[in-house]
């Protein structure tokens, strides 16, 4: 089995920064892409940023220039550095691992989510 464990959420003032981490565990052979999605109350889950094993990135327009996604392929870990945070960034942030090949099979996986609250 594969598990994703997120950390780094919390409460921050507008203009502040947070760094989210997500580590994938299990007998993993490869992961195609890892990324972050978020869901605010009353809204649908939306893409924040993704990063493929080859280094291609995709960002939501609302976070371009403020958020940076990075990845440690050897550790199967993805990070999201969030700067210049705004109240509208408040949401539960979910880690995603897409195209996971592990010892017993393959699949896509989600973390349990971590709350990010931007408020003064």
mmCIF file with all atom_site columns, C-alpha atoms in Angstrom:
data_model
loop_
_atom_site.group_PDB
_atom_site.id
_atom_site.type_symbol
_atom_site.label_atom_id
_atom_site.label_alt_id
_atom_site.label_comp_id
_atom_site.label_asym_id
_atom_site.label_entity_id
_atom_site.label_seq_id
_atom_site.pdbx_PDB_ins_code
_atom_site.Cartn_x
_atom_site.Cartn_y
_atom_site.Cartn_z
_atom_site.occupancy
_atom_site.B_iso_or_equiv
_atom_site.pdbx_formal_charge
_atom_site.auth_seq_id
_atom_site.auth_comp_id
_atom_site.auth_asym_id
_atom_site.auth_atom_id
_atom_site.pdbx_PDB_model_num
ATOM 1   C CA . UNK A 1 1   ? 0.000   0.000  0.000   1.00 0.00 ? 1   UNK A CA 1
ATOM 2   C CA . UNK A 1 2   ? 0.963   3.638  -0.491  1.00 0.00 ? 2   UNK A CA 1
ATOM 3   C CA . UNK A 1 3   ? 0.335   6.439  1.981   1.00 0.00 ? 3   UNK A CA 1
ATOM 4   C CA . UNK A 1 4   ? 0.801   10.181 1.650   1.00 0.00 ? 4   UNK A CA 1
ATOM 5   C CA . UNK A 1 5   ? 1.503   12.139 4.815   1.00 0.00 ? 5   UNK A CA 1
ATOM 6   C CA . UNK A 1 6   ? 1.270   15.924 4.742   1.00 0.00 ? 6   UNK A CA 1
ATOM 7   C CA . UNK A 1 7   ? 2.652   18.457 7.182   1.00 0.00 ? 7   UNK A CA 1
ATOM 8   C CA . UNK A 1 8   ? 3.253   22.175 7.483   1.00 0.00 ? 8   UNK A CA 1
ATOM 9   C CA . UNK A 1 9   ? -0.193  23.729 7.522   1.00 0.00 ? 9   UNK A CA 1
ATOM 10  C CA . UNK A 1 10  ? -1.310  26.278 10.072  1.00 0.00 ? 10  UNK A CA 1
ATOM 11  C CA . UNK A 1 11  ? -2.401  29.831 10.736  1.00 0.00 ? 11  UNK A CA 1
ATOM 12  C CA . UNK A 1 12  ? -0.483  32.689 9.145   1.00 0.00 ? 12  UNK A CA 1
ATOM 13  C CA . UNK A 1 13  ? -1.072  36.398 8.687   1.00 0.00 ? 13  UNK A CA 1
ATOM 14  C CA . UNK A 1 14  ? -1.651  37.902 5.244   1.00 0.00 ? 14  UNK A CA 1
ATOM 15  C CA . UNK A 1 15  ? 1.674   38.394 3.498   1.00 0.00 ? 15  UNK A CA 1
ATOM 16  C CA . UNK A 1 16  ? 3.260   35.561 5.426   1.00 0.00 ? 16  UNK A CA 1
ATOM 17  C CA . UNK A 1 17  ? 4.755   32.272 4.284   1.00 0.00 ? 17  UNK A CA 1
ATOM 18  C CA . UNK A 1 18  ? 4.249   28.579 4.883   1.00 0.00 ? 18  UNK A CA 1
ATOM 19  C CA . UNK A 1 19  ? 5.908   25.457 3.553   1.00 0.00 ? 19  UNK A CA 1
ATOM 20  C CA . UNK A 1 20  ? 3.929   22.274 3.050   1.00 0.00 ? 20  UNK A CA 1
ATOM 21  C CA . UNK A 1 21  ? 5.535   18.844 2.790   1.00 0.00 ? 21  UNK A CA 1
ATOM 22  C CA . UNK A 1 22  ? 4.140   15.534 1.596   1.00 0.00 ? 22  UNK A CA 1
ATOM 23  C CA . UNK A 1 23  ? 5.976   12.249 1.853   1.00 0.00 ? 23  UNK A CA 1
ATOM 24  C CA . UNK A 1 24  ? 4.844   9.113  0.047   1.00 0.00 ? 24  UNK A CA 1
ATOM 25  C CA . UNK A 1 25  ? 5.591   5.844  1.810   1.00 0.00 ? 25  UNK A CA 1
ATOM 26  C CA . UNK A 1 26  ? 5.402   2.241  0.708   1.00 0.00 ? 26  UNK A CA 1
ATOM 27  C CA . UNK A 1 27  ? 7.345   0.003  -1.634  1.00 0.00 ? 27  UNK A CA 1
ATOM 28  C CA . UNK A 1 28  ? 7.296   2.627  -4.380  1.00 0.00 ? 28  UNK A CA 1
ATOM 29  C CA . UNK A 1 29  ? 9.099   2.066  -7.651  1.00 0.00 ? 29  UNK A CA 1
ATOM 30  C CA . UNK A 1 30  ? 8.177   5.307  -9.394  1.00 0.00 ? 30  UNK A CA 1
ATOM 31  C CA . UNK A 1 31  ? 5.752   8.246  -9.284  1.00 0.00 ? 31  UNK A CA 1
ATOM 32  C CA . UNK A 1 32  ? 4.782   10.128 -12.426 1.00 0.00 ? 32  UNK A CA 1
ATOM 33  C CA . UNK A 1 33  ? 3.623   13.386 -10.886 1.00 0.00 ? 33  UNK A CA 1
ATOM 34  C CA . UNK A 1 34  ? 3.094   14.834 -7.434  1.00 0.00 ? 34  UNK A CA 1
ATOM 35  C CA . UNK A 1 35  ? 1.144   17.912 -6.643  1.00 0.00 ? 35  UNK A CA 1
ATOM 36  C CA . UNK A 1 36  ? -1.101  19.982 -4.432  1.00 0.00 ? 36  UNK A CA 1
ATOM 37  C CA . UNK A 1 37  ? -4.791  20.728 -4.630  1.00 0.00 ? 37  UNK A CA 1
ATOM 38  C CA . UNK A 1 38  ? -6.964  22.769 -2.296  1.00 0.00 ? 38  UNK A CA 1
ATOM 39  C CA . UNK A 1 39  ? -10.573 22.988 -1.275  1.00 0.00 ? 39  UNK A CA 1
ATOM 40  C CA . UNK A 1 40  ? -12.103 26.009 0.399   1.00 0.00 ? 40  UNK A CA 1
ATOM 41  C CA . UNK A 1 41  ? -15.448 25.789 2.245   1.00 0.00 ? 41  UNK A CA 1
ATOM 42  C CA . UNK A 1 42  ? -18.325 25.588 -0.201  1.00 0.00 ? 42  UNK A CA 1
ATOM 43  C CA . UNK A 1 43  ? -16.035 25.289 -3.206  1.00 0.00 ? 43  UNK A CA 1
ATOM 44  C CA . UNK A 1 44  ? -14.780 22.479 -5.399  1.00 0.00 ? 44  UNK A CA 1
ATOM 45  C CA . UNK A 1 45  ? -11.303 21.072 -5.050  1.00 0.00 ? 45  UNK A CA 1
ATOM 46  C CA . UNK A 1 46  ? -8.916  22.888 -7.387  1.00 0.00 ? 46  UNK A CA 1
ATOM 47  C CA . UNK A 1 47  ? -5.404  22.395 -8.656  1.00 0.00 ? 47  UNK A CA 1
ATOM 48  C CA . UNK A 1 48  ? -2.694  24.470 -7.011  1.00 0.00 ? 48  UNK A CA 1
ATOM 49  C CA . UNK A 1 49  ? 0.499   23.073 -8.539  1.00 0.00 ? 49  UNK A CA 1
ATOM 50  C CA . UNK A 1 50  ? 1.884   19.862 -9.976  1.00 0.00 ? 50  UNK A CA 1
ATOM 51  C CA . UNK A 1 51  ? 5.380   18.647 -10.775 1.00 0.00 ? 51  UNK A CA 1
ATOM 52  C CA . UNK A 1 52  ? 6.265   15.631 -12.899 1.00 0.00 ? 52  UNK A CA 1
ATOM 53  C CA . UNK A 1 53  ? 9.232   13.365 -12.356 1.00 0.00 ? 53  UNK A CA 1
ATOM 54  C CA . UNK A 1 54  ? 10.755  14.979 -15.425 1.00 0.00 ? 54  UNK A CA 1
ATOM 55  C CA . UNK A 1 55  ? 10.539  18.437 -13.917 1.00 0.00 ? 55  UNK A CA 1
ATOM 56  C CA . UNK A 1 56  ? 7.517   19.911 -15.698 1.00 0.00 ? 56  UNK A CA 1
ATOM 57  C CA . UNK A 1 57  ? 5.416   22.216 -13.551 1.00 0.00 ? 57  UNK A CA 1
ATOM 58  C CA . UNK A 1 58  ? 1.874   23.492 -13.741 1.00 0.00 ? 58  UNK A CA 1
ATOM 59  C CA . UNK A 1 59  ? 0.496   26.247 -11.507 1.00 0.00 ? 59  UNK A CA 1
ATOM 60  C CA . UNK A 1 60  ? -2.919  27.735 -11.007 1.00 0.00 ? 60  UNK A CA 1
ATOM 61  C CA . UNK A 1 61  ? -2.985  31.320 -12.258 1.00 0.00 ? 61  UNK A CA 1
ATOM 62  C CA . UNK A 1 62  ? -3.961  32.518 -8.793  1.00 0.00 ? 62  UNK A CA 1
ATOM 63  C CA . UNK A 1 63  ? -0.700  31.285 -7.231  1.00 0.00 ? 63  UNK A CA 1
ATOM 64  C CA . UNK A 1 64  ? 1.827   31.955 -10.002 1.00 0.00 ? 64  UNK A CA 1
ATOM 65  C CA . UNK A 1 65  ? 4.720   34.032 -8.732  1.00 0.00 ? 65  UNK A CA 1
ATOM 66  C CA . UNK A 1 66  ? 3.836   33.342 -5.099  1.00 0.00 ? 66  UNK A CA 1
ATOM 67  C CA . UNK A 1 67  ? 3.965   29.558 -4.716  1.00 0.00 ? 67  UNK A CA 1
ATOM 68  C CA . UNK A 1 68  ? 6.785   27.215 -5.691  1.00 0.00 ? 68  UNK A CA 1
ATOM 69  C CA . UNK A 1 69  ? 6.534   23.449 -5.951  1.00 0.00 ? 69  UNK A CA 1
ATOM 70  C CA . UNK A 1 70  ? 9.584   21.255 -5.613  1.00 0.00 ? 70  UNK A CA 1
ATOM 71  C CA . UNK A 1 71  ? 10.267  17.577 -5.269  1.00 0.00 ? 71  UNK A CA 1
ATOM 72  C CA . UNK A 1 72  ? 12.833  15.177 -3.899  1.00 0.00 ? 72  UNK A CA 1
ATOM 73  C CA . UNK A 1 73  ? 12.428  12.123 -6.114  1.00 0.00 ? 73  UNK A CA 1
ATOM 74  C CA . UNK A 1 74  ? 14.780  10.025 -3.991  1.00 0.00 ? 74  UNK A CA 1
ATOM 75  C CA . UNK A 1 75  ? 12.592  10.625 -0.932  1.00 0.00 ? 75  UNK A CA 1
ATOM 76  C CA . UNK A 1 76  ? 9.255   10.570 -2.805  1.00 0.00 ? 76  UNK A CA 1
ATOM 77  C CA . UNK A 1 77  ? 8.520   13.911 -1.192  1.00 0.00 ? 77  UNK A CA 1
ATOM 78  C CA . UNK A 1 78  ? 6.934   17.036 -2.633  1.00 0.00 ? 78  UNK A CA 1
ATOM 79  C CA . UNK A 1 79  ? 7.020   20.530 -1.148  1.00 0.00 ? 79  UNK A CA 1
ATOM 80  C CA . UNK A 1 80  ? 4.962   23.654 -1.634  1.00 0.00 ? 80  UNK A CA 1
ATOM 81  C CA . UNK A 1 81  ? 6.556   26.944 -0.628  1.00 0.00 ? 81  UNK A CA 1
ATOM 82  C CA . UNK A 1 82  ? 3.806   29.514 -0.239  1.00 0.00 ? 82  UNK A CA 1
ATOM 83  C CA . UNK A 1 83  ? 4.769   33.181 -0.031  1.00 0.00 ? 83  UNK A CA 1
ATOM 84  C CA . UNK A 1 84  ? 2.743   36.392 0.047   1.00 0.00 ? 84  UNK A CA 1
ATOM 85  C CA . UNK A 1 85  ? -0.239  34.477 1.336   1.00 0.00 ? 85  UNK A CA 1
ATOM 86  C CA . UNK A 1 86  ? -3.685  36.002 0.971   1.00 0.00 ? 86  UNK A CA 1
ATOM 87  C CA . UNK A 1 87  ? -6.929  35.309 2.858   1.00 0.00 ? 87  UNK A CA 1
ATOM 88  C CA . UNK A 1 88  ? -8.294  33.696 -0.312  1.00 0.00 ? 88  UNK A CA 1
ATOM 89  C CA . UNK A 1 89  ? -5.577  31.037 -0.028  1.00 0.00 ? 89  UNK A CA 1
ATOM 90  C CA . UNK A 1 90  ? -7.373  29.689 3.031   1.00 0.00 ? 90  UNK A CA 1
ATOM 91  C CA . UNK A 1 91  ? -8.335  26.077 2.349   1.00 0.00 ? 91  UNK A CA 1
ATOM 92  C CA . UNK A 1 92  ? -7.565  22.473 3.100   1.00 0.00 ? 92  UNK A CA 1
ATOM 93  C CA . UNK A 1 93  ? -4.557  21.537 1.002   1.00 0.00 ? 93  UNK A CA 1
ATOM 94  C CA . UNK A 1 94  ? -4.326  17.990 -0.330  1.00 0.00 ? 94  UNK A CA 1
ATOM 95  C CA . UNK A 1 95  ? -1.281  16.206 -1.641  1.00 0.00 ? 95  UNK A CA 1
ATOM 96  C CA . UNK A 1 96  ? -1.682  14.007 -4.707  1.00 0.00 ? 96  UNK A CA 1
ATOM 97  C CA . UNK A 1 97  ? 0.561   11.349 -6.215  1.00 0.00 ? 97  UNK A CA 1
ATOM 98  C CA . UNK A 1 98  ? -0.370  10.401 -9.760  1.00 0.00 ? 98  UNK A CA 1
ATOM 99  C CA . UNK A 1 99  ? 0.796   7.315  -11.620 1.00 0.00 ? 99  UNK A CA 1
ATOM 100 C CA . UNK A 1 100 ? 2.342   5.543  -8.647  1.00 0.00 ? 100 UNK A CA 1
ATOM 101 C CA . UNK A 1 101 ? 3.965   2.208  -9.461  1.00 0.00 ? 101 UNK A CA 1
ATOM 102 C CA . UNK A 1 102 ? 4.669   0.136  -6.394  1.00 0.00 ? 102 UNK A CA 1
ATOM 103 C CA . UNK A 1 103 ? 5.575   -3.451 -5.643  1.00 0.00 ? 103 UNK A CA 1
ATOM 104 C CA . UNK A 1 104 ? 2.024   -4.788 -5.709  1.00 0.00 ? 104 UNK A CA 1
ATOM 105 C CA . UNK A 1 105 ? 0.454   -2.596 -8.371  1.00 0.00 ? 105 UNK A CA 1
ATOM 106 C CA . UNK A 1 106 ? -0.199  1.005  -9.372  1.00 0.00 ? 106 UNK A CA 1
ATOM 107 C CA . UNK A 1 107 ? -2.633  3.815  -8.712  1.00 0.00 ? 107 UNK A CA 1
ATOM 108 C CA . UNK A 1 108 ? -3.284  7.427  -7.748  1.00 0.00 ? 108 UNK A CA 1
ATOM 109 C CA . UNK A 1 109 ? -3.290  8.528  -4.125  1.00 0.00 ? 109 UNK A CA 1
ATOM 110 C CA . UNK A 1 110 ? -4.372  11.434 -1.941  1.00 0.00 ? 110 UNK A CA 1
ATOM 111 C CA . UNK A 1 111 ? -3.206  12.656 1.427   1.00 0.00 ? 111 UNK A CA 1
ATOM 112 C CA . UNK A 1 112 ? -5.553  13.390 4.309   1.00 0.00 ? 112 UNK A CA 1
ATOM 113 C CA . UNK A 1 113 ? -5.300  17.148 3.885   1.00 0.00 ? 113 UNK A CA 1
ATOM 114 C CA . UNK A 1 114 ? -3.759  19.930 5.934   1.00 0.00 ? 114 UNK A CA 1
ATOM 115 C CA . UNK A 1 115 ? -5.499  23.168 6.886   1.00 0.00 ? 115 UNK A CA 1
ATOM 116 C CA . UNK A 1 116 ? -4.019  26.489 5.824   1.00 0.00 ? 116 UNK A CA 1
ATOM 117 C CA . UNK A 1 117 ? -5.655  29.585 7.286   1.00 0.00 ? 117 UNK A CA 1
ATOM 118 C CA . UNK A 1 118 ? -4.589  33.086 6.291   1.00 0.00 ? 118 UNK A CA 1
ATOM 119 C CA . UNK A 1 119 ? -6.028  35.645 8.649   1.00 0.00 ? 119 UNK A CA 1
ATOM 120 C CA . UNK A 1 120 ? -5.043  38.628 10.730  1.00 0.00 ? 120 UNK A CA 1
#
